[in-house]
Short mmCIF file of C-alpha atoms and ligand atoms in Angstrom, two decimals:
data_model
loop_
_atom_site.label_atom_id
_atom_site.label_comp_id
_atom_site.label_asym_id
_atom_site.label_seq_id
_atom_site.Cartn_x
_atom_site.Cartn_y
_atom_site.Cartn_z
CA UNK A 28 31.85 88.87 144.15
CA UNK A 29 29.14 89.43 146.77
CA UNK A 30 27.22 86.42 148.03
CA UNK A 31 24.05 87.65 146.31
CA UNK A 32 25.73 87.11 142.96
CA UNK A 33 26.73 83.55 143.79
CA UNK A 34 24.99 80.81 141.82
CA UNK A 35 25.76 77.44 143.39
CA UNK A 36 25.88 74.18 141.37
CA UNK A 37 22.75 73.36 139.37
CA UNK A 38 21.94 71.19 136.36
CA UNK A 39 21.83 72.90 133.00
CA UNK A 40 18.17 72.77 131.93
CA UNK A 41 17.71 71.47 128.37
CA UNK A 42 14.71 71.12 126.06
CA UNK A 43 12.52 68.06 126.69
CA UNK A 44 14.02 65.56 124.23
CA UNK A 45 17.59 66.51 125.05
CA UNK A 46 16.95 66.15 128.79
CA UNK A 47 15.63 62.63 128.19
CA UNK A 48 18.70 61.77 126.10
CA UNK A 49 20.98 63.21 128.77
CA UNK A 50 19.51 61.01 131.48
CA UNK A 51 19.81 57.92 129.29
CA UNK A 52 23.40 58.81 128.41
CA UNK A 53 24.45 59.53 132.00
CA UNK A 54 22.65 56.39 133.17
CA UNK A 55 22.92 57.36 136.84
CA UNK A 56 19.21 57.39 137.67
CA UNK A 57 19.26 61.15 138.16
CA UNK A 58 15.67 62.37 138.15
CA UNK A 59 16.82 66.02 138.10
CA UNK A 60 18.36 65.61 134.68
CA UNK A 61 14.90 64.78 133.32
CA UNK A 62 13.52 68.21 134.09
CA UNK A 63 13.39 70.26 130.90
CA UNK A 64 13.90 74.01 130.94
CA UNK A 65 10.15 74.66 130.79
CA UNK A 66 9.69 72.94 134.18
CA UNK A 67 11.27 76.06 135.73
CA UNK A 68 8.97 78.54 133.98
CA UNK A 69 5.48 77.03 133.52
CA UNK A 70 2.67 77.27 136.09
CA UNK A 71 1.47 73.82 135.12
CA UNK A 72 2.68 71.78 132.17
CA UNK A 73 2.84 68.28 130.81
CA UNK A 74 6.22 66.59 130.61
CA UNK A 75 6.20 65.10 127.15
CA UNK A 76 8.49 62.11 127.26
CA UNK A 77 6.52 59.57 129.26
CA UNK A 78 4.00 56.87 128.37
CA UNK A 79 2.13 58.02 131.43
CA UNK A 80 0.83 61.60 131.74
CA UNK A 81 3.02 63.63 134.08
CA UNK A 82 1.89 67.10 135.10
CA UNK A 83 4.38 69.52 136.65
CA UNK A 84 2.52 71.85 139.02
CA UNK A 85 4.28 75.06 140.06
CA UNK A 86 1.19 77.16 140.72
CA UNK A 87 1.27 77.70 144.53
CA UNK A 88 -2.52 77.71 144.96
CA UNK A 89 -2.86 74.44 143.03
CA UNK A 90 0.05 72.99 145.02
CA UNK A 91 -1.79 73.80 148.23
CA UNK A 92 -5.02 72.22 146.92
CA UNK A 93 -3.21 69.04 145.82
CA UNK A 94 -1.23 68.57 149.02
CA UNK A 95 -4.23 69.38 151.26
CA UNK A 96 -6.31 66.99 149.12
CA UNK A 97 -9.70 67.62 150.77
CA UNK A 98 -11.45 65.16 148.41
CA UNK A 99 -8.94 62.35 148.83
CA UNK A 100 -8.15 62.07 145.12
CA UNK A 101 -4.40 62.83 145.23
CA UNK A 102 -2.78 60.11 147.36
CA UNK A 103 0.96 59.48 147.40
CA UNK A 104 2.18 58.45 143.99
CA UNK A 105 2.18 54.70 143.27
CA UNK A 106 5.69 54.81 141.76
CA UNK A 107 7.16 56.34 144.90
CA UNK A 108 5.25 54.11 147.31
CA UNK A 109 6.23 51.02 145.27
CA UNK A 110 9.87 52.11 145.32
CA UNK A 111 10.12 52.59 149.09
CA UNK A 112 7.79 49.75 150.16
CA UNK A 113 10.61 47.21 150.69
CA UNK A 114 12.24 49.67 153.08
CA UNK A 115 9.41 51.24 155.09
CA UNK A 116 6.33 49.19 154.17
CA UNK A 117 3.01 51.01 154.14
CA UNK A 118 4.06 53.37 156.93
CA UNK A 119 3.05 56.93 157.73
CA UNK A 120 5.33 58.48 155.08
CA UNK A 121 3.69 56.60 152.19
CA UNK A 122 0.22 55.48 153.30
CA UNK A 123 -2.89 57.41 152.30
CA UNK A 124 -6.53 57.82 153.29
CA UNK A 125 -7.85 55.99 156.36
CA UNK A 126 -4.61 54.00 156.88
CA UNK A 127 -2.62 57.22 157.07
CA UNK A 128 -5.15 58.90 159.40
CA UNK A 129 -5.06 55.89 161.75
CA UNK A 130 -1.25 55.82 161.74
CA UNK A 131 -0.93 59.56 162.25
CA UNK A 132 -3.32 59.34 165.24
CA UNK A 133 -1.28 56.50 166.71
CA UNK A 134 2.11 58.04 166.07
CA UNK A 135 1.09 61.63 166.97
CA UNK A 136 1.75 61.35 170.74
CA UNK A 137 5.33 60.35 169.96
CA UNK A 138 5.82 63.65 168.13
CA UNK A 139 5.47 65.31 171.51
CA UNK A 140 8.70 63.53 172.36
CA UNK A 141 10.45 65.51 169.68
CA UNK A 142 10.56 68.19 172.40
CA UNK A 143 13.34 70.31 171.19
CA UNK A 144 14.96 71.31 174.45
CA UNK A 145 15.25 67.62 175.36
CA UNK A 146 16.49 66.58 171.94
CA UNK A 147 19.08 69.37 172.12
CA UNK A 148 21.27 67.48 174.57
CA UNK A 149 21.12 64.38 172.33
CA UNK A 150 22.23 66.57 169.44
CA UNK A 151 25.08 67.99 171.53
CA UNK A 152 26.22 64.50 172.56
CA UNK A 153 26.24 63.27 168.95
CA UNK A 154 28.29 66.32 167.89
CA UNK A 155 30.76 65.71 170.77
CA UNK A 156 31.29 62.17 169.44
CA UNK A 157 31.73 63.35 165.84
CA UNK A 158 34.16 66.08 166.92
CA UNK A 159 36.35 63.47 168.57
CA UNK A 160 36.53 61.56 165.29
CA UNK A 161 37.06 64.73 163.25
CA UNK A 162 39.81 65.88 165.63
CA UNK A 163 41.63 62.61 164.96
CA UNK A 164 41.23 63.02 161.17
CA UNK A 165 42.40 66.63 161.48
CA UNK A 166 45.47 65.64 163.52
CA UNK A 167 46.36 62.94 160.95
CA UNK A 168 45.73 65.29 158.01
CA UNK A 169 43.18 62.79 156.73
CA UNK A 170 40.44 63.56 154.17
CA UNK A 171 36.86 62.66 154.99
CA UNK A 172 33.70 62.34 152.92
CA UNK A 173 31.46 65.28 153.77
CA UNK A 174 28.34 63.30 152.82
CA UNK A 175 29.24 60.34 155.02
CA UNK A 176 30.24 62.61 157.92
CA UNK A 177 26.83 64.27 157.80
CA UNK A 178 24.94 60.96 157.48
CA UNK A 179 26.88 59.63 160.42
CA UNK A 180 26.18 62.64 162.58
CA UNK A 181 22.47 62.98 161.80
CA UNK A 182 21.90 59.21 162.14
CA UNK A 183 23.53 59.39 165.57
CA UNK A 184 21.30 62.32 166.56
CA UNK A 185 18.19 60.39 165.50
CA UNK A 186 19.28 57.19 167.27
CA UNK A 187 19.88 59.06 170.49
CA UNK A 188 16.51 60.85 170.19
CA UNK A 189 14.33 58.00 168.95
CA UNK A 190 16.00 55.00 170.62
CA UNK A 191 17.93 56.62 173.54
CA UNK A 192 21.13 54.98 172.33
CA UNK A 193 24.09 56.20 170.31
CA UNK A 194 24.54 54.81 166.83
CA UNK A 195 26.30 51.47 167.12
CA UNK A 196 29.75 51.33 165.47
CA UNK A 197 29.53 50.30 161.83
CA UNK A 198 25.79 50.91 161.53
CA UNK A 199 26.07 54.39 159.99
CA UNK A 200 28.53 53.19 157.36
CA UNK A 201 26.36 50.10 156.58
CA UNK A 202 23.15 52.12 156.37
CA UNK A 203 24.85 54.79 154.25
CA UNK A 204 26.18 52.19 151.80
CA UNK A 205 22.92 50.21 151.69
CA UNK A 206 20.84 53.34 151.33
CA UNK A 207 23.04 54.36 148.38
CA UNK A 208 22.41 50.98 146.72
CA UNK A 209 18.71 51.28 147.47
CA UNK A 210 18.44 54.87 146.22
CA UNK A 211 20.35 54.26 143.04
CA UNK A 212 18.55 51.07 142.12
CA UNK A 213 15.12 52.35 143.18
CA UNK A 214 15.72 55.47 141.08
CA UNK A 215 16.64 53.33 138.06
CA UNK A 216 13.50 51.24 138.46
CA UNK A 217 11.49 54.42 138.96
CA UNK A 218 12.99 56.09 135.90
CA UNK A 219 12.26 53.09 133.71
CA UNK A 220 8.71 52.92 134.99
CA UNK A 221 8.34 56.67 134.69
CA UNK A 222 9.23 56.63 131.03
CA UNK A 223 7.81 53.29 129.89
CA UNK A 224 5.12 52.02 132.21
CA UNK A 225 1.44 52.94 132.39
CA UNK A 226 0.00 54.02 135.76
CA UNK A 227 -0.51 51.56 138.63
CA UNK A 228 1.65 48.83 137.11
CA UNK A 229 3.69 46.69 139.49
CA UNK A 230 7.33 46.26 138.57
CA UNK A 231 9.32 44.08 140.94
CA UNK A 232 12.41 45.47 142.64
CA UNK A 233 15.85 44.11 141.92
CA UNK A 234 17.23 41.39 144.27
CA UNK A 235 20.15 43.64 145.20
CA UNK A 236 17.86 46.41 146.38
CA UNK A 237 15.70 44.01 148.38
CA UNK A 238 18.84 42.69 150.10
CA UNK A 239 19.99 46.25 150.95
CA UNK A 240 16.57 47.04 152.42
CA UNK A 241 16.59 43.83 154.44
CA UNK A 242 19.99 44.77 155.93
CA UNK A 243 18.79 48.26 156.90
CA UNK A 244 15.62 46.74 158.45
CA UNK A 245 17.74 44.28 160.41
CA UNK A 246 19.66 47.17 161.99
CA UNK A 247 16.35 48.87 162.79
CA UNK A 248 15.06 45.66 164.38
CA UNK A 249 18.13 45.55 166.61
CA UNK A 250 17.36 49.09 167.79
CA UNK A 251 13.65 48.38 168.30
CA UNK A 252 14.03 45.12 170.25
CA UNK A 253 15.22 46.53 173.61
CA UNK A 254 11.99 48.57 173.63
CA UNK A 255 9.90 45.41 173.31
CA UNK A 256 11.36 43.66 176.34
CA UNK A 257 9.05 43.31 179.31
CA UNK A 258 11.40 45.21 181.59
CA UNK A 259 11.92 47.99 179.05
CA UNK A 260 12.00 51.38 180.75
CA UNK A 261 12.48 54.08 178.15
CA UNK A 262 11.02 57.54 177.74
CA UNK A 263 11.63 58.24 174.11
CA UNK A 264 9.99 58.26 170.68
CA UNK A 265 10.37 54.51 170.19
CA UNK A 266 8.67 53.72 173.51
CA UNK A 267 5.80 56.11 172.66
CA UNK A 268 5.25 54.35 169.32
CA UNK A 269 5.46 50.92 171.03
CA UNK A 270 2.80 52.10 173.54
CA UNK A 271 0.52 53.47 170.79
CA UNK A 272 -2.85 51.71 170.35
CA UNK A 273 -5.31 51.87 167.48
CA UNK A 274 -8.13 54.11 168.82
CA UNK A 275 -10.77 51.80 167.32
CA UNK A 276 -9.42 48.26 167.73
CA UNK A 277 -6.99 48.81 170.60
CA UNK A 278 -4.33 46.90 168.64
CA UNK A 279 -0.63 47.74 169.01
CA UNK A 280 1.82 47.90 166.11
CA UNK A 281 3.42 44.53 165.33
CA UNK A 282 7.24 44.31 165.37
CA UNK A 283 7.35 44.64 161.55
CA UNK A 284 5.03 47.66 161.67
CA UNK A 285 7.21 49.21 164.36
CA UNK A 286 10.21 48.79 162.08
CA UNK A 287 8.20 50.48 159.30
CA UNK A 288 7.16 53.44 161.43
CA UNK A 289 10.41 53.92 163.33
CA UNK A 290 12.26 53.34 160.06
CA UNK A 291 10.52 56.46 158.74
CA UNK A 292 11.72 58.47 161.71
CA UNK A 293 15.21 57.09 161.29
CA UNK A 294 15.48 57.45 157.50
CA UNK A 295 13.30 60.54 156.88
CA UNK A 296 14.86 62.04 159.98
CA UNK A 297 18.51 61.64 159.09
CA UNK A 298 18.86 61.27 155.29
CA UNK A 299 17.07 64.59 154.74
CA UNK A 300 19.09 66.52 157.30
CA UNK A 301 22.33 64.95 156.06
CA UNK A 302 21.50 66.02 152.51
CA UNK A 303 20.80 69.63 153.53
CA UNK A 304 23.87 69.82 155.77
CA UNK A 305 26.15 68.49 153.04
CA UNK A 306 25.08 71.38 150.79
CA UNK A 307 25.25 73.90 153.64
CA UNK A 308 28.83 72.89 154.55
CA UNK A 309 29.85 72.83 150.90
CA UNK A 310 28.65 76.43 150.47
CA UNK A 311 30.04 77.68 153.80
CA UNK A 312 33.42 76.07 153.11
CA UNK A 313 33.73 77.45 149.59
CA UNK A 314 32.31 80.94 150.21
CA UNK A 315 34.50 82.97 152.60
CA UNK A 316 31.90 85.78 152.65
CA UNK A 317 29.19 83.42 153.94
CA UNK A 318 31.54 81.74 156.41
CA UNK A 319 32.78 85.10 157.74
CA UNK A 320 29.25 86.31 158.48
CA UNK A 321 28.32 83.02 160.17
CA UNK A 322 31.38 83.16 162.43
CA UNK A 323 30.93 86.84 163.27
CA UNK A 324 27.35 86.16 164.29
CA UNK A 325 28.34 83.22 166.49
CA UNK A 326 30.91 85.38 168.27
CA UNK A 327 28.40 88.16 168.72
CA UNK A 328 25.64 85.89 170.09
CA UNK A 329 27.61 83.28 172.04
CA UNK A 330 31.01 84.86 172.75
CA UNK A 331 33.28 82.03 173.86
CA UNK A 332 30.45 80.12 175.57
CA UNK A 333 29.15 76.73 174.50
CA UNK A 334 26.27 77.12 172.05
CA UNK A 335 23.08 76.76 174.07
CA UNK A 336 19.47 76.10 173.11
CA UNK A 337 18.59 79.76 173.81
CA UNK A 338 21.28 80.97 171.42
CA UNK A 339 19.76 79.18 168.41
CA UNK A 340 16.87 81.60 167.65
CA UNK A 341 19.35 84.48 167.88
CA UNK A 342 21.58 83.07 165.10
CA UNK A 343 19.41 84.66 162.45
CA UNK A 344 21.91 84.83 159.58
CA UNK A 345 22.78 81.17 160.08
CA UNK A 346 19.07 80.30 160.08
CA UNK A 347 18.65 82.22 156.83
CA UNK A 348 21.60 80.36 155.29
CA UNK A 349 19.91 77.08 156.14
CA UNK A 350 16.56 78.26 154.79
CA UNK A 351 18.24 79.28 151.54
CA UNK A 352 20.01 75.90 151.33
CA UNK A 353 16.62 74.20 151.71
CA UNK A 354 15.25 76.41 148.94
CA UNK A 355 17.98 75.62 146.44
CA UNK A 356 18.63 72.03 147.56
CA UNK A 357 15.39 70.70 149.01
CA UNK A 358 16.36 67.25 150.36
CA UNK A 359 13.02 65.82 149.22
CA UNK A 360 13.25 66.92 145.62
CA UNK A 361 9.82 65.74 144.53
CA UNK A 362 6.54 65.29 146.40
CA UNK A 363 4.68 63.24 143.79
CA UNK A 364 0.98 62.38 143.93
CA UNK A 365 -1.30 60.43 141.58
CA UNK A 366 -4.75 61.42 140.30
CA UNK A 367 -7.25 58.72 141.31
CA UNK A 368 -10.01 60.33 139.26
CA UNK A 369 -10.16 62.52 136.15
CA UNK A 370 -9.94 66.13 137.36
CA UNK A 371 -8.76 69.60 136.40
CA UNK A 372 -5.57 71.31 137.53
CA UNK A 373 -4.60 74.79 136.37
CA UNK A 374 -7.22 74.61 133.62
CA UNK A 375 -5.84 71.31 132.26
CA UNK A 376 -7.88 68.14 132.03
CA UNK A 377 -6.06 65.49 134.01
CA UNK A 378 -6.82 61.78 133.35
CA UNK A 379 -6.96 59.11 136.06
CA UNK A 380 -3.49 57.71 136.70
CA UNK A 381 -1.65 60.94 135.79
CA UNK A 382 1.37 61.62 137.95
CA UNK A 383 1.09 65.00 139.65
CA UNK A 384 4.59 66.28 140.10
CA UNK A 385 4.78 68.77 142.95
CA UNK A 386 8.47 69.50 143.10
CA UNK A 387 10.06 71.68 145.77
CA UNK A 388 13.02 71.71 143.37
CA UNK A 389 11.18 73.48 140.52
CA UNK A 390 8.78 75.65 142.51
CA UNK A 391 11.60 76.94 144.72
CA UNK A 392 13.75 77.72 141.67
CA UNK A 393 10.88 79.03 139.58
CA UNK A 394 11.99 82.04 137.58
CA UNK A 395 8.60 83.78 137.65
CA UNK A 396 8.03 83.29 141.38
CA UNK A 397 11.44 84.17 142.82
CA UNK A 398 13.70 87.17 142.22
CA UNK A 399 17.06 85.91 140.97
CA UNK A 400 15.86 82.38 141.59
CA UNK A 401 19.19 80.60 141.03
CA UNK A 402 21.19 82.91 143.32
CA UNK A 403 22.21 81.93 146.80
CA UNK A 404 20.90 84.91 148.76
CA UNK A 405 20.25 84.21 152.47
CA UNK A 406 19.25 87.84 153.02
CA UNK A 407 16.09 87.32 151.00
CA UNK A 408 14.78 85.78 154.26
CA UNK A 409 15.26 88.97 156.33
CA UNK A 410 12.04 90.65 157.57
CA UNK A 411 12.76 93.72 155.40
CA UNK A 412 12.46 91.56 152.29
CA UNK A 413 9.44 89.53 153.39
CA UNK A 414 7.58 90.67 150.26
CA UNK A 415 10.14 88.85 148.09
CA UNK A 416 8.94 85.48 149.38
CA UNK A 417 6.06 84.14 147.29
CA UNK A 418 3.21 82.58 149.29
CA UNK A 419 3.14 78.75 149.35
CA UNK A 420 6.15 78.55 147.01
CA UNK A 421 8.58 77.48 149.74
CA UNK A 422 7.73 73.88 150.57
CA UNK A 423 10.88 71.97 151.63
CA UNK A 424 8.81 70.37 154.42
CA UNK A 425 5.66 69.93 152.32
CA UNK A 426 2.37 71.65 153.03
CA UNK A 427 -1.04 70.89 154.53
CA UNK A 428 -2.01 67.98 156.79
CA UNK A 429 1.00 65.87 155.80
CA UNK A 430 3.57 68.53 156.50
CA UNK A 431 6.79 67.15 157.98
CA UNK A 432 6.60 66.45 161.70
CA UNK A 433 10.33 66.99 162.09
CA UNK A 434 10.67 70.48 160.59
CA UNK A 435 11.45 72.35 163.82
CA UNK A 436 13.71 69.53 164.99
CA UNK A 437 15.66 69.60 161.70
CA UNK A 438 16.11 73.37 161.82
CA UNK A 439 17.49 73.40 165.37
CA UNK A 440 19.69 70.40 164.62
CA UNK A 441 21.13 72.02 161.49
CA UNK A 442 21.82 75.33 163.23
CA UNK A 443 23.62 73.62 166.10
CA UNK A 444 25.71 71.35 163.87
CA UNK A 445 26.67 74.19 161.53
CA UNK A 446 27.48 76.58 164.38
CA UNK A 447 29.58 74.11 166.35
CA UNK A 448 31.56 72.65 163.46
CA UNK A 449 32.14 75.94 161.63
CA UNK A 450 33.35 77.52 164.85
CA UNK A 451 35.75 74.65 165.53
CA UNK A 452 37.14 73.80 162.08
CA UNK A 453 38.39 75.26 158.85
CA UNK A 454 37.11 73.01 156.11
CA UNK A 455 38.87 72.64 152.78
CA UNK A 456 36.90 71.05 149.95
CA UNK A 457 38.71 69.05 147.28
CA UNK A 458 36.96 69.90 144.02
CA UNK A 459 38.67 67.54 141.61
CA UNK A 460 35.58 67.78 139.41
CA UNK A 461 32.65 70.17 139.52
CA UNK A 462 30.01 69.34 142.12
CA UNK A 463 26.79 68.27 140.42
CA UNK A 464 23.43 67.88 142.20
CA UNK A 465 21.44 64.75 141.45
CA UNK A 466 18.09 63.58 142.78
CA UNK A 467 17.23 60.03 143.48
CA UNK A 468 15.26 59.81 146.70
CA UNK A 469 17.03 62.83 148.17
CA UNK A 470 19.03 65.66 146.60
CA UNK A 471 22.73 64.82 146.84
CA UNK A 472 25.99 65.63 145.09
CA UNK A 473 26.56 63.12 142.25
CA UNK A 474 29.94 62.14 143.74
CA UNK A 475 30.89 62.28 147.40
CA UNK A 476 32.47 65.61 148.40
CA UNK A 477 35.93 65.17 149.90
CA UNK A 478 36.77 67.54 152.73
CA UNK A 479 39.70 68.17 155.05
CA UNK A 480 38.85 69.43 158.53
CA UNK A 481 41.52 71.41 160.41
CA UNK A 482 41.21 72.67 164.00
CA UNK A 483 41.13 76.45 164.18
CA UNK A 484 43.64 78.26 166.38
C1 HEM B 525 15.77 68.94 156.58
C2 HEM B 525 15.11 67.90 157.07
C3 HEM B 525 13.78 67.39 156.58
C4 HEM B 525 13.12 67.65 155.40
C5 HEM B 525 13.54 68.57 154.26
C6 HEM B 525 11.88 66.89 155.44
C7 HEM B 525 10.92 66.91 154.43
C8 HEM B 525 9.69 66.29 154.51
C9 HEM B 525 8.63 66.40 153.53
C10 HEM B 525 8.72 67.21 152.23
C11 HEM B 525 7.57 65.66 153.96
C12 HEM B 525 6.20 65.57 153.30
C13 HEM B 525 6.18 64.54 152.19
C14 HEM B 525 4.85 64.49 151.44
O1 HEM B 525 3.91 65.24 151.71
O2 HEM B 525 4.80 63.65 150.54
C15 HEM B 525 7.97 65.04 155.20
C16 HEM B 525 7.17 64.19 155.94
C17 HEM B 525 7.60 63.55 157.09
N1 HEM B 525 8.77 63.76 157.77
FE1 HEM B 525 10.24 65.04 157.26
N2 HEM B 525 11.82 66.20 156.62
C18 HEM B 525 12.95 66.47 157.35
C19 HEM B 525 13.27 66.00 158.61
C20 HEM B 525 12.49 65.12 159.34
C21 HEM B 525 12.79 64.66 160.68
C22 HEM B 525 13.99 65.12 161.51
C23 HEM B 525 11.79 63.76 161.02
C24 HEM B 525 11.58 62.98 162.30
C25 HEM B 525 12.40 62.90 163.28
C26 HEM B 525 10.88 63.68 159.89
C27 HEM B 525 9.77 62.86 159.85
C28 HEM B 525 8.79 62.93 158.87
C29 HEM B 525 7.55 62.14 158.91
C30 HEM B 525 7.16 61.11 159.96
C31 HEM B 525 6.81 62.51 157.78
C32 HEM B 525 5.46 61.97 157.34
C33 HEM B 525 4.34 62.82 157.86
C34 HEM B 525 2.97 62.35 157.37
O3 HEM B 525 2.81 61.98 156.19
O4 HEM B 525 2.02 62.39 158.17
N3 HEM B 525 11.33 64.52 158.90
N4 HEM B 525 9.26 65.44 155.53
#
């Protein structure tokens, strides 16, 4: 089988009522299971099972209008902001309108610190540390969780970049476990509200989820505090955000606000990359044709040398593999907004309070927009096939003024991690049961993927 005929794991789309029954039966808070088959074929369409109106929008021009939101009527969706509030407050990822503009202005100078050539050495150092641990597992013939390995690695990269310090022992495991509790519980609350609640209704979070968020915030506080000391002397993203002042009032962020904002960098910056890398390694490890081409390209571009910053743009097949992974497994599965006023989208009258579901998951798998939408086909990203890529239908990093600030960072990071680890190890995946994608806050395999790393000759 050639790689273009490979269809990686996906949920079986069902008619509307059956998809609702499936989610209730599985009871795992999987928002993907709710998507009926029509969500992959309509331009815009109402999902029928909710007390609240939910409009799926797959029409690229409408997606652009909604995400650019020139009239300020499509802020971040209240369900999503309510779900993540205990973790990241009203920070840049969730705020809207004037609050968001003020925060973006304050945080913007720190983005300059995402300078890629500088971050590259932090990435390299984090991979060195992970390789040491993986070498030990390999020597002992020990299995590892692919998901946890990736969370560990990307959290370490972010810590070194944002806070100039490696991830403290135990923190990655704690954050991974707590984030799982948070995601699962938040998704349950969200699902219940999605199906039963009218718009803009407050439903309190479960004690367990609040406790998990508090633990993650405590870890973030520990990383922020050295930057608040009088003798602090850092030149990193955290110090730039600490130094930021409101252009109008001159006020600095409070400690809690710093935890909110830097929490976004930490969580949005590592959970997303870990999600994408988990899928990328799963595919590379189970598809010898993909792996062979990646390794051949690395040899051709880098020979036996260490992989350097200048090599990354030349690893074009690897880059296309990652792009295709982001198409089929966008880490941020849904980019939901809410209509603040009655309006019209795709010729449909939309009432106030309707949820506007812009979903990278459906638009990037849309059967009428993409040729062979479900196939894993990295070569669709080659310049010769540029006409195969529908305009504004590839949105893993969002679109418009709120587009992800970490997109270039994430792409370099993923290329380096994939290139280094695939060059160094053979990876065997234990598939005791079929891998099944689920979406809670990010797109992940339903069960952790078990992998065995072995050093190559
Ligand atoms: C593969 C990795 C990543 C993916 C797929 C991703 C995806 C996204 C998406 C879809 C949005 C827009 C959400 C919306 O409009 O509702 C977003 C926003 C954001 N991302 Fe990322 N992201 C990734 C990595 C990163 C990294 C590495 C950082 C920082 C180090 C980061 C920081 C942010 C921030 C701060 C925002 C909010 C921007 C704003 O609203 O002004 N992300 N990301």
